[in-house]
Coordinates of N, CA and C in Angstrom, one line a residue:
Chain A
K116 N 20.0 -2.8 5.7 CA 19.3 -4.0 4.8 C 17.6 -3.6 5.0
N117 N 16.9 -3.8 3.9 CA 15.3 -3.3 3.9 C 15.1 -5.0 4.6
E118 N 13.7 -4.5 5.5 CA 13.0 -5.7 5.9 C 12.4 -6.4 5.0
V119 N 11.8 -6.2 4.0 CA 10.9 -6.9 2.8 C 12.1 -6.5 1.4
E120 N 12.5 -7.7 1.2 CA 13.1 -7.9 -0.2 C 12.5 -8.1 -1.7
Q121 N 12.4 -7.7 -2.7 CA 11.6 -8.2 -3.6 C 13.1 -8.2 -4.7
S122 N 12.4 -9.2 -5.4 CA 13.4 -9.5 -6.8 C 12.4 -10.1 -7.6
P123 N 12.6 -10.0 -9.3 CA 13.9 -8.9 -9.6 C 13.0 -7.5 -9.3
Q124 N 14.1 -6.4 -9.4 CA 13.5 -4.9 -9.3 C 12.8 -4.8 -10.7
N125 N 13.2 -5.3 -11.7 CA 12.6 -4.9 -13.0 C 12.4 -6.6 -13.6
L126 N 11.4 -6.7 -14.7 CA 11.0 -7.7 -15.2 C 10.8 -7.3 -16.6
T127 N 11.2 -7.8 -17.5 CA 10.5 -8.1 -19.3 C 9.9 -9.7 -19.7
A128 N 8.7 -9.5 -20.1 CA 8.3 -10.9 -20.5 C 7.9 -10.6 -22.0
Q129 N 7.8 -11.5 -22.6 CA 6.8 -11.7 -23.6 C 5.4 -12.3 -23.5
E130 N 4.4 -11.7 -24.1 CA 3.1 -12.2 -24.0 C 3.1 -14.0 -23.6
G131 N 2.6 -14.3 -23.1 CA 2.2 -15.6 -22.8 C 3.2 -16.4 -21.8
E132 N 4.3 -15.7 -21.8 CA 5.3 -16.2 -20.6 C 4.8 -16.6 -19.3
F133 N 5.4 -17.6 -18.3 CA 4.9 -17.8 -16.8 C 5.8 -16.8 -16.3
I134 N 5.5 -16.0 -15.4 CA 6.1 -15.1 -14.6 C 6.4 -15.4 -13.5
T135 N 7.5 -15.3 -12.4 CA 7.5 -15.4 -11.0 C 8.4 -13.9 -10.5
I136 N 7.7 -13.8 -9.3 CA 8.0 -12.2 -8.8 C 8.6 -12.7 -7.1
N137 N 9.6 -12.5 -6.6 CA 9.7 -13.1 -5.4 C 9.8 -12.1 -4.0
C138 N 9.5 -12.6 -2.9 CA 9.4 -11.2 -1.9 C 9.8 -12.2 -0.6
S139 N 11.1 -12.1 0.0 CA 11.9 -12.5 1.1 C 11.7 -11.4 2.4
Y140 N 11.4 -11.8 3.4 CA 11.6 -11.0 4.5 C 12.3 -11.4 5.7
S141 N 12.5 -10.3 6.5 CA 13.4 -10.9 7.7 C 12.4 -10.9 9.1
V142 N 11.3 -10.2 9.2 CA 10.7 -10.1 10.7 C 9.5 -11.3 10.7
G143 N 9.4 -11.3 11.8 CA 8.2 -12.7 11.7 C 6.9 -11.6 11.4
I144 N 5.7 -12.6 10.7 CA 5.0 -11.9 10.4 C 3.4 -12.3 10.8
S145 N 2.6 -11.8 10.6 CA 1.5 -12.1 10.7 C 0.3 -12.3 9.5
A146 N 0.6 -11.7 8.5 CA 0.0 -11.9 7.1 C 1.2 -11.1 6.2
L147 N 0.7 -11.4 4.9 CA 1.6 -10.6 3.5 C 0.6 -10.7 2.4
H148 N 0.8 -9.1 2.0 CA -0.1 -8.8 0.9 C 0.9 -8.7 -0.3
W149 N -0.1 -9.0 -1.4 CA 0.5 -8.8 -2.7 C -0.4 -7.5 -3.4
L150 N 0.5 -6.5 -3.8 CA -0.1 -5.4 -4.3 C -0.2 -5.2 -5.4
Q151 N -0.9 -4.5 -6.3 CA -0.7 -4.2 -8.0 C -0.9 -2.9 -8.2
Q152 N 0.4 -1.9 -8.7 CA -0.4 -0.8 -8.9 C 0.2 -0.3 -10.3
H153 N -0.9 0.4 -11.2 CA -0.8 1.0 -12.5 C -0.2 2.3 -12.7
P154 N 0.4 2.5 -13.7 CA 0.9 3.5 -14.0 C -0.2 4.6 -13.6
G155 N 0.0 5.6 -13.1 CA -1.2 6.8 -12.4 C -1.6 6.6 -11.0
G156 N -1.1 5.8 -10.4 CA -0.8 5.3 -9.0 C -2.0 4.6 -8.3
G157 N -3.2 4.1 -9.1 CA -4.0 3.3 -8.7 C -3.3 2.0 -8.0
I158 N -3.6 1.6 -6.7 CA -3.3 0.8 -6.2 C -4.6 -0.6 -6.0
V159 N -4.4 -1.8 -6.5 CA -5.4 -3.2 -6.3 C -5.0 -3.9 -5.1
S160 N -5.5 -4.5 -4.6 CA -4.9 -5.6 -3.4 C -5.3 -6.9 -4.0
L161 N -4.4 -7.7 -4.5 CA -4.2 -8.9 -5.4 C -4.5 -10.1 -4.3
F162 N -3.6 -10.2 -3.2 CA -3.8 -11.2 -2.3 C -3.6 -10.7 -0.7
M163 N -4.1 -11.2 0.1 CA -3.8 -11.4 1.3 C -3.5 -12.7 1.9
L164 N -2.5 -13.1 2.5 CA -2.2 -14.6 2.8 C -1.3 -14.9 4.1
S165 N -1.6 -15.7 4.8 CA -0.9 -16.0 6.3 C -0.4 -17.5 6.2
S166 N -0.3 -18.3 5.1 CA 0.0 -19.5 4.7 C -0.4 -20.0 3.8
G167 N 0.2 -20.6 3.2 CA 0.1 -21.7 2.0 C -0.5 -21.2 0.5
K168 N -1.2 -21.2 -0.2 CA -1.2 -20.7 -1.6 C -3.1 -20.2 -1.9
K169 N -2.9 -19.2 -2.6 CA -4.1 -18.7 -3.3 C -4.2 -18.6 -4.6
K170 N -5.2 -18.6 -5.2 CA -5.1 -18.5 -7.1 C -6.3 -17.9 -6.9
H171 N -6.1 -17.0 -8.1 CA -7.0 -15.8 -8.4 C -7.0 -15.8 -10.0
G172 N -7.7 -16.3 -11.0 CA -7.4 -16.4 -12.1 C -6.2 -16.8 -12.7
R173 N -5.3 -16.1 -13.5 CA -4.1 -16.3 -13.8 C -3.1 -16.2 -12.7
L174 N -3.5 -15.7 -11.2 CA -2.5 -15.3 -10.4 C -2.3 -16.1 -9.6
I175 N -1.2 -16.7 -9.0 CA -1.1 -17.8 -7.8 C -0.2 -16.9 -6.5
A176 N -0.3 -17.1 -5.8 CA 0.5 -16.6 -4.9 C 0.5 -17.5 -3.6
T177 N 2.0 -17.8 -3.3 CA 2.2 -18.8 -2.3 C 2.8 -17.9 -1.0
I178 N 3.5 -18.8 0.0 CA 4.1 -18.2 1.3 C 4.5 -19.2 2.0
N179 N 5.8 -19.3 2.1 CA 6.6 -20.3 2.9 C 7.0 -19.8 4.6
I180 N 6.2 -19.9 5.5 CA 6.4 -19.1 6.8 C 7.7 -19.6 7.1
Q181 N 8.2 -20.6 7.4 CA 9.6 -21.1 7.5 C 10.8 -20.3 6.8
E182 N 10.4 -20.4 6.1 CA 11.7 -19.6 4.8 C 11.5 -18.4 4.6
K183 N 10.5 -17.5 5.1 CA 10.1 -16.1 5.1 C 10.3 -15.7 3.7
H184 N 9.4 -16.2 3.2 CA 9.5 -16.5 1.5 C 8.0 -16.4 0.7
S185 N 7.6 -15.7 0.0 CA 6.4 -15.4 -0.9 C 6.7 -15.1 -2.3
S186 N 6.1 -16.0 -3.1 CA 6.4 -15.9 -4.8 C 4.7 -15.4 -5.1
L187 N 4.5 -14.6 -6.3 CA 3.9 -14.3 -7.0 C 4.1 -14.9 -8.4
H188 N 3.4 -15.4 -8.7 CA 3.0 -16.5 -10.4 C 2.2 -16.1 -11.0
I189 N 2.1 -15.3 -12.1 CA 1.3 -15.0 -13.2 C 1.6 -16.2 -14.4
T190 N 0.3 -16.7 -14.7 CA 0.3 -17.5 -15.9 C 0.0 -17.1 -16.9
A191 N 0.5 -17.4 -18.4 CA 0.1 -16.9 -19.7 C -0.2 -15.3 -19.4
S192 N 1.1 -14.6 -19.2 CA 1.0 -13.5 -18.9 C 0.6 -12.6 -20.1
H193 N -0.1 -11.3 -20.0 CA -0.5 -10.3 -21.1 C 0.0 -8.9 -20.9
P194 N -0.2 -8.2 -22.1 CA 0.6 -6.8 -21.8 C -0.4 -5.8 -20.3
R195 N -1.6 -6.2 -20.4 CA -2.3 -5.7 -19.3 C -2.0 -6.1 -17.8
D196 N -1.0 -7.1 -17.9 CA -0.4 -7.4 -16.5 C 0.7 -6.4 -16.8
S197 N 1.0 -5.5 -16.9 CA 2.3 -4.6 -17.3 C 1.8 -3.9 -16.0
A198 N 2.7 -3.5 -14.7 CA 2.3 -2.9 -13.6 C 3.8 -2.9 -12.4
V199 N 3.6 -2.3 -11.5 CA 4.2 -2.9 -10.2 C 3.9 -3.4 -9.2
Y200 N 4.5 -4.5 -9.1 CA 3.9 -5.5 -8.1 C 4.3 -5.3 -6.9
I201 N 3.9 -5.2 -5.5 CA 4.3 -4.8 -4.4 C 3.9 -5.7 -3.2
C202 N 5.1 -6.3 -2.5 CA 4.7 -7.0 -1.3 C 4.7 -6.3 0.0
A203 N 4.3 -6.5 0.7 CA 3.9 -5.8 1.8 C 3.5 -6.8 3.2
V204 N 4.3 -6.8 4.3 CA 4.1 -7.6 5.6 C 3.7 -6.9 6.5
V205 N 2.6 -7.7 7.4 CA 2.4 -7.4 8.5 C 3.2 -8.0 9.6
G206 N 4.4 -7.0 10.5 CA 5.1 -7.7 11.2 C 4.0 -8.3 12.8
S207 N 4.5 -9.6 13.1 CA 3.3 -9.9 14.1 C 3.4 -9.2 15.4
L208 N 4.9 -8.7 15.7 CA 4.9 -8.1 16.8 C 4.9 -6.4 16.4
Y209 N 4.5 -6.1 15.2 CA 4.5 -4.7 14.9 C 6.4 -4.7 14.7
G210 N 7.1 -5.2 14.4 CA 8.5 -5.2 14.1 C 8.8 -4.0 13.4
G211 N 10.0 -3.9 13.6 CA 9.9 -2.5 11.8 C 9.6 -1.5 12.5
S212 N 10.2 -0.4 11.8 CA 9.9 1.0 12.0 C 8.9 1.8 11.6
Q213 N 8.3 0.9 10.5 CA 7.0 1.6 9.7 C 5.7 1.4 10.3
G214 N 5.6 0.8 11.4 CA 4.3 0.2 11.8 C 3.5 -0.7 11.3
N215 N 2.6 -0.5 11.1 CA 1.3 -1.8 10.7 C 2.1 -2.4 9.3
L216 N 2.2 -1.9 8.1 CA 2.5 -2.5 7.3 C 4.4 -2.0 6.7
I217 N 5.0 -3.1 6.5 CA 6.4 -2.6 5.6 C 6.6 -3.3 4.3
F218 N 6.8 -2.4 3.6 CA 6.5 -2.5 2.1 C 7.8 -2.6 1.5
G219 N 7.8 -3.7 0.4 CA 8.9 -4.1 -0.5 C 8.9 -2.7 -1.2
K220 N 10.0 -2.6 -2.4 CA 10.0 -1.6 -3.2 C 9.4 -1.6 -4.5
G221 N 9.3 -3.0 -4.6 CA 8.3 -3.1 -5.8 C 9.1 -3.8 -7.0
T222 N 8.2 -4.6 -8.1 CA 9.0 -5.4 -9.2 C 7.9 -4.5 -10.2
K223 N 8.8 -3.9 -11.0 CA 8.0 -3.2 -12.5 C 8.1 -4.3 -13.4
L224 N 6.8 -4.6 -13.9 CA 6.9 -6.0 -14.8 C 6.3 -5.4 -16.4
S225 N 6.9 -5.5 -17.2 CA 6.7 -5.2 -18.7 C 6.5 -6.1 -19.2
V226 N 5.3 -6.6 -19.7 CA 4.8 -7.9 -20.7 C 4.8 -7.1 -22.3
K227 N 5.5 -7.8 -22.9 CA 5.5 -7.2 -24.7 C 4.7 -7.9 -25.4
P228 N 3.8 -7.5 -26.3 CA 3.1 -8.6 -27.2 C 3.7 -9.3 -27.9
Chain B
K567 N -21.0 -0.1 -5.7 CA -20.6 0.6 -4.7 C -19.5 1.7 -4.9
A568 N -19.8 2.8 -4.8 CA -18.6 3.3 -4.7 C -17.2 3.1 -4.1
G569 N -16.2 3.3 -4.6 CA -14.8 2.8 -4.3 C -14.4 3.9 -3.5
V570 N -13.1 4.0 -2.7 CA -12.6 4.9 -1.8 C -12.2 6.1 -2.7
T571 N -12.8 7.1 -2.1 CA -12.6 8.4 -2.9 C -11.6 9.3 -1.9
Q572 N -10.5 10.3 -2.8 CA -9.8 10.9 -2.1 C -9.6 12.1 -3.1
T573 N -9.7 13.3 -2.2 CA -9.5 14.6 -2.6 C -8.6 15.6 -2.3
P574 N -7.9 16.3 -2.5 CA -8.0 16.4 -4.2 C -7.3 15.6 -4.9
R575 N -7.0 15.6 -5.9 CA -6.4 14.7 -6.9 C -5.0 15.0 -7.0
Y576 N -4.6 16.7 -7.0 CA -3.7 16.8 -7.3 C -3.5 18.4 -6.3
L577 N -2.3 18.7 -5.9 CA -2.0 20.0 -4.9 C -0.7 20.4 -5.0
I578 N -0.5 21.6 -4.9 CA 0.8 22.1 -5.2 C 0.9 23.2 -4.3
K579 N 1.4 23.3 -3.2 CA 1.8 24.1 -1.9 C 3.5 24.6 -2.1
T580 N 3.5 25.3 -1.2 CA 4.9 26.2 -1.0 C 5.4 25.7 0.4
R581 N 7.0 25.5 0.5 CA 7.2 25.3 1.7 C 6.4 26.4 3.4
G582 N 6.3 25.7 4.1 CA 5.8 26.1 5.0 C 4.3 26.5 5.3
Q583 N 3.9 26.3 4.4 CA 2.4 26.1 4.4 C 1.6 24.8 4.8
Q584 N 0.5 24.3 5.1 CA 0.2 23.3 5.6 C -1.2 23.1 4.3
V585 N -1.5 21.3 4.8 CA -2.4 20.9 3.8 C -2.9 20.0 4.4
T586 N -4.4 20.0 4.0 CA -5.3 18.9 4.6 C -5.9 18.3 3.3
L587 N -5.7 16.9 3.6 CA -6.2 15.8 2.5 C -7.2 14.8 2.9
S588 N -8.7 14.5 2.1 CA -9.5 13.9 2.4 C -9.4 12.4 2.1
C589 N -10.3 11.7 2.6 CA -10.3 10.0 2.1 C -11.8 9.8 2.8
S590 N -12.7 9.6 1.6 CA -14.2 8.9 2.1 C -14.1 7.4 1.5
P591 N -14.1 6.5 2.8 CA -14.0 5.0 2.4 C -15.5 4.6 1.6
I592 N -15.3 3.2 1.3 CA -16.2 2.4 0.8 C -17.3 1.9 1.8
S593 N -18.6 2.5 1.5 CA -19.5 2.6 2.2 C -19.5 1.0 3.3
G594 N -19.7 1.6 4.6 CA -19.6 0.3 5.5 C -18.2 0.0 6.1
H595 N -17.2 0.7 5.4 CA -15.8 0.3 6.0 C -15.6 1.1 7.0
R596 N -14.9 0.6 8.1 CA -14.6 1.5 9.0 C -13.3 1.8 9.4
S597 N -12.4 1.0 8.6 CA -11.2 1.5 9.1 C -10.5 2.3 7.9
V598 N -9.6 3.0 8.2 CA -9.0 3.8 7.2 C -7.6 4.1 7.7
S599 N -6.6 3.7 6.6 CA -4.7 3.7 6.7 C -4.7 4.6 5.9
W600 N -3.7 5.8 6.2 CA -2.7 6.4 5.3 C -1.5 5.9 4.8
Y601 N -0.8 6.0 3.7 CA 0.4 5.5 3.1 C 1.1 7.2 2.5
Q602 N 2.2 7.0 2.4 CA 3.1 8.1 1.7 C 4.0 7.2 0.6
Q603 N 3.7 7.6 -0.6 CA 4.5 7.0 -1.6 C 5.6 8.3 -2.2
T604 N 7.0 7.5 -2.4 CA 8.1 8.4 -3.1 C 8.6 7.6 -3.7
P605 N 9.2 8.3 -4.8 CA 10.4 7.3 -5.9 C 11.7 6.8 -5.0
G606 N 11.8 7.8 -4.0 CA 13.5 7.3 -3.0 C 12.6 5.9 -1.9
Q607 N 11.8 6.4 -1.5 CA 11.6 5.3 0.0 C 10.3 4.3 -0.2
G608 N 9.7 4.7 -1.3 CA 8.5 3.7 -2.0 C 7.5 3.9 -0.9
L609 N 6.6 3.1 -0.7 CA 5.4 3.1 0.2 C 5.7 3.2 1.6
Q610 N 5.2 4.2 2.4 CA 5.3 3.9 3.9 C 3.9 4.1 4.6
F611 N 3.9 3.4 5.7 CA 2.8 3.4 6.5 C 2.6 4.9 7.2
L612 N 1.6 5.5 7.0 CA 1.5 6.8 8.0 C 1.1 6.4 9.3
F613 N -0.8 6.3 9.2 CA -1.3 5.9 10.3 C -2.8 5.1 10.2
E614 N -3.0 4.6 10.9 CA -4.7 4.0 10.6 C -5.7 4.1 11.7
Y615 N -6.7 4.6 11.2 CA -7.5 4.7 12.2 C -9.0 4.0 12.3
F616 N -9.7 3.7 13.2 CA -10.9 2.9 13.4 C -11.4 3.4 14.5
S617 N -13.2 3.7 14.0 CA -13.9 4.0 14.9 C -13.7 5.4 15.5
E618 N -13.0 6.0 14.6 CA -12.9 7.7 15.3 C -11.4 7.4 16.1
T619 N -10.8 6.5 16.1 CA -9.3 6.1 16.8 C -8.0 5.4 16.1
Q620 N -7.1 6.6 16.4 CA -5.9 6.4 15.9 C -5.4 4.9 16.8
R621 N -5.3 3.8 15.7 CA -4.8 2.7 16.2 C -3.4 2.5 16.4
N622 N -2.8 2.8 14.9 CA -1.6 2.5 15.1 C -0.7 3.8 14.2
K623 N 0.5 4.4 14.1 CA 1.2 5.1 13.9 C 2.4 4.5 13.1
G624 N 2.7 5.3 11.7 CA 3.8 4.9 11.5 C 5.5 6.0 11.8
N625 N 6.3 5.7 11.4 CA 7.5 6.7 12.1 C 7.7 7.9 11.1
F626 N 6.8 8.5 11.1 CA 6.8 10.0 10.8 C 6.7 11.3 12.0
P627 N 7.3 12.6 11.5 CA 7.3 13.5 12.6 C 5.6 14.0 12.9
G628 N 5.7 14.7 13.9 CA 4.3 15.0 14.4 C 3.8 16.0 13.8
R629 N 4.6 16.5 12.4 CA 3.8 17.9 11.2 C 2.3 16.9 10.9
F630 N 2.7 15.4 10.8 CA 1.9 14.7 10.2 C 0.6 14.1 11.3
S631 N -0.5 14.2 10.9 CA -1.6 14.2 11.8 C -2.9 13.8 11.1
G632 N -3.7 13.1 11.8 CA -4.8 12.7 11.0 C -6.3 12.7 12.1
R633 N -7.4 12.2 11.4 CA -8.5 12.1 12.5 C -9.3 11.4 11.4
Q634 N -10.3 10.6 12.2 CA -11.4 10.1 11.3 C -12.8 10.4 12.1
F635 N -13.6 10.7 11.3 CA -15.0 11.1 11.6 C -16.1 10.3 11.9
S636 N -17.3 10.6 12.8 CA -18.3 9.4 12.8 C -18.6 8.8 11.6
N637 N -18.7 9.4 10.4 CA -19.2 8.6 9.3 C -17.9 7.9 8.6
S638 N -16.8 7.7 9.1 CA -15.7 7.0 8.8 C -14.7 8.0 8.0
R639 N -15.3 8.8 7.5 CA -14.3 9.8 6.5 C -12.9 10.1 7.2
S640 N -12.0 10.3 6.4 CA -10.8 10.9 7.1 C -10.2 11.5 6.7
E641 N -9.4 12.7 7.2 CA -8.2 13.5 7.0 C -6.7 13.4 7.6
M642 N -6.2 13.6 6.8 CA -4.7 13.5 7.2 C -4.3 15.2 6.9
N643 N -3.1 16.1 7.5 CA -3.4 17.3 7.6 C -1.2 17.2 7.9
V644 N -0.7 17.9 7.1 CA 0.3 18.2 7.2 C 0.9 19.5 7.4
S645 N 1.8 20.0 8.7 CA 1.7 21.3 8.8 C 3.4 21.6 8.5
T646 N 3.7 22.6 8.0 CA 5.1 23.4 8.1 C 5.6 22.5 7.1
L647 N 4.9 22.3 5.9 CA 5.5 21.6 4.8 C 6.7 21.6 4.2
E648 N 8.0 20.6 3.8 CA 9.0 20.8 3.3 C 9.0 20.1 2.1
L649 N 10.2 20.4 1.2 CA 10.2 19.9 0.1 C 10.1 18.4 0.1
G650 N 10.8 17.8 1.0 CA 10.6 16.4 1.2 C 9.2 15.4 1.3
D651 N 8.2 16.6 1.5 CA 7.0 16.0 1.8 C 6.4 15.7 0.4
S652 N 6.8 16.3 -0.7 CA 6.3 16.0 -1.9 C 5.9 14.7 -2.2
A653 N 5.1 14.2 -2.4 CA 4.7 12.9 -2.7 C 3.3 12.4 -3.2
L654 N 3.2 11.1 -3.3 CA 2.0 10.4 -3.5 C 1.5 10.0 -2.0
Y655 N 0.2 10.7 -1.7 CA -0.5 10.2 -0.5 C -2.0 9.3 -0.9
L656 N -1.5 8.1 -0.1 CA -2.7 7.1 -0.7 C -3.7 6.8 0.7
C657 N -4.8 6.6 0.7 CA -5.7 5.9 1.8 C -5.9 4.4 1.6
A658 N -6.4 4.2 2.1 CA -7.2 2.6 1.9 C -8.0 2.6 2.9
S659 N -9.0 1.6 2.7 CA -10.0 1.3 3.7 C -10.3 -0.3 3.7
S660 N -11.1 -1.0 4.8 CA -11.2 -2.0 4.7 C -12.2 -2.2 5.8
F661 N -13.1 -3.0 5.9 CA -14.1 -3.5 6.8 C -13.7 -3.4 8.2
L662 N -12.7 -4.7 8.6 CA -12.3 -4.8 9.8 C -13.1 -5.6 10.4
T663 N -13.1 -7.0 10.1 CA -13.9 -7.8 11.5 C -13.3 -7.9 12.9
G664 N -11.7 -7.9 12.8 CA -11.4 -7.6 14.3 C -9.8 -8.1 13.7
G665 N -9.0 -7.6 14.7 CA -7.8 -7.4 14.8 C -7.5 -6.2 13.8
S666 N -5.8 -6.3 13.4 CA -5.1 -5.4 12.5 C -6.0 -5.1 11.2
V667 N -6.0 -3.7 10.8 CA -6.3 -3.5 9.6 C -5.4 -4.1 8.1
A668 N -4.5 -4.2 9.1 CA -3.2 -5.0 7.6 C -3.1 -6.7 7.7
N669 N -4.6 -6.9 8.6 CA -5.0 -8.7 8.2 C -6.1 -8.5 7.5
E670 N -6.6 -7.8 6.6 CA -8.0 -7.4 6.1 C -7.4 -7.0 4.8
K671 N -8.2 -7.4 3.6 CA -8.1 -7.1 2.5 C -8.3 -5.5 2.6
L672 N -7.5 -4.6 1.7 CA -7.1 -3.1 1.7 C -8.0 -2.8 0.1
F673 N -8.5 -1.7 0.3 CA -8.9 -1.1 -1.2 C -8.8 0.0 -0.9
F674 N -7.7 0.6 -2.2 CA -6.9 1.7 -2.0 C -7.7 2.7 -2.8
G675 N -7.5 3.7 -2.8 CA -8.2 5.2 -3.4 C -7.0 5.4 -4.7
S676 N -7.3 6.6 -5.3 CA -6.3 7.0 -6.4 C -5.1 8.0 -5.9
G677 N -5.5 8.6 -4.8 CA -4.0 9.0 -4.2 C -4.5 10.5 -4.5
T678 N -3.6 11.3 -3.5 CA -3.3 12.6 -4.0 C -2.1 13.1 -3.9
Q679 N -1.6 13.5 -5.0 CA -0.4 13.9 -5.7 C 0.1 15.6 -4.9
L680 N 1.0 15.4 -4.4 CA 1.3 16.7 -3.3 C 2.5 16.7 -3.7
S681 N 2.7 18.4 -4.5 CA 4.3 19.1 -4.7 C 4.3 19.8 -3.8
V682 N 5.4 20.2 -3.1 CA 5.7 21.1 -2.6 C 7.0 21.8 -3.1
L683 N 6.8 23.5 -3.5 CA 7.8 23.8 -4.1 C 8.3 25.1 -3.4

């Protein structure tokens, strides 16, 4: 079982829809990152959070440390939001075999006009 | 401010060869970390450097090595290439005010796509 699980793996939405991507993890963490990767490989860091909620434009990220769960929400989705969204955690005791950051497999989002 | 620059963008090598990839961080950023991305394994952490010192290393064989120079530029080297080393190699930089680089916002380069034939 992966230490970081994302759902869904693939998501297709119509423009304007509200979107939620989930991330669950099994290790104790000190921080969680949400990343966005467009075709061609470039990765952009969207959020880094260790508690509560952060908002940037149409994007909202929340984390529940007790439940070991985080969500990324996109309001009023747009075709330019189409990308792979990746959750990554920092093990609090550097737990896991992957050192500093442990990544989920990503959620591929496609927003249709 | 210029972003994180990785060179080369694409590279084709044959099994047994070695390769060196370069990463220039954002000006003022002192921390550089490296990642491997493959379709099967996804993103995996390779190593993290700060002030020319390796602070953390992922679970990769000794054929993977890296270093950081006094100007914060970093290189990673893979010796005796194997077919399974074909991947997108990404580096990221951060300012690092303290603690682990993974607790700082990361700025990624566009990556080097390595193909091993």
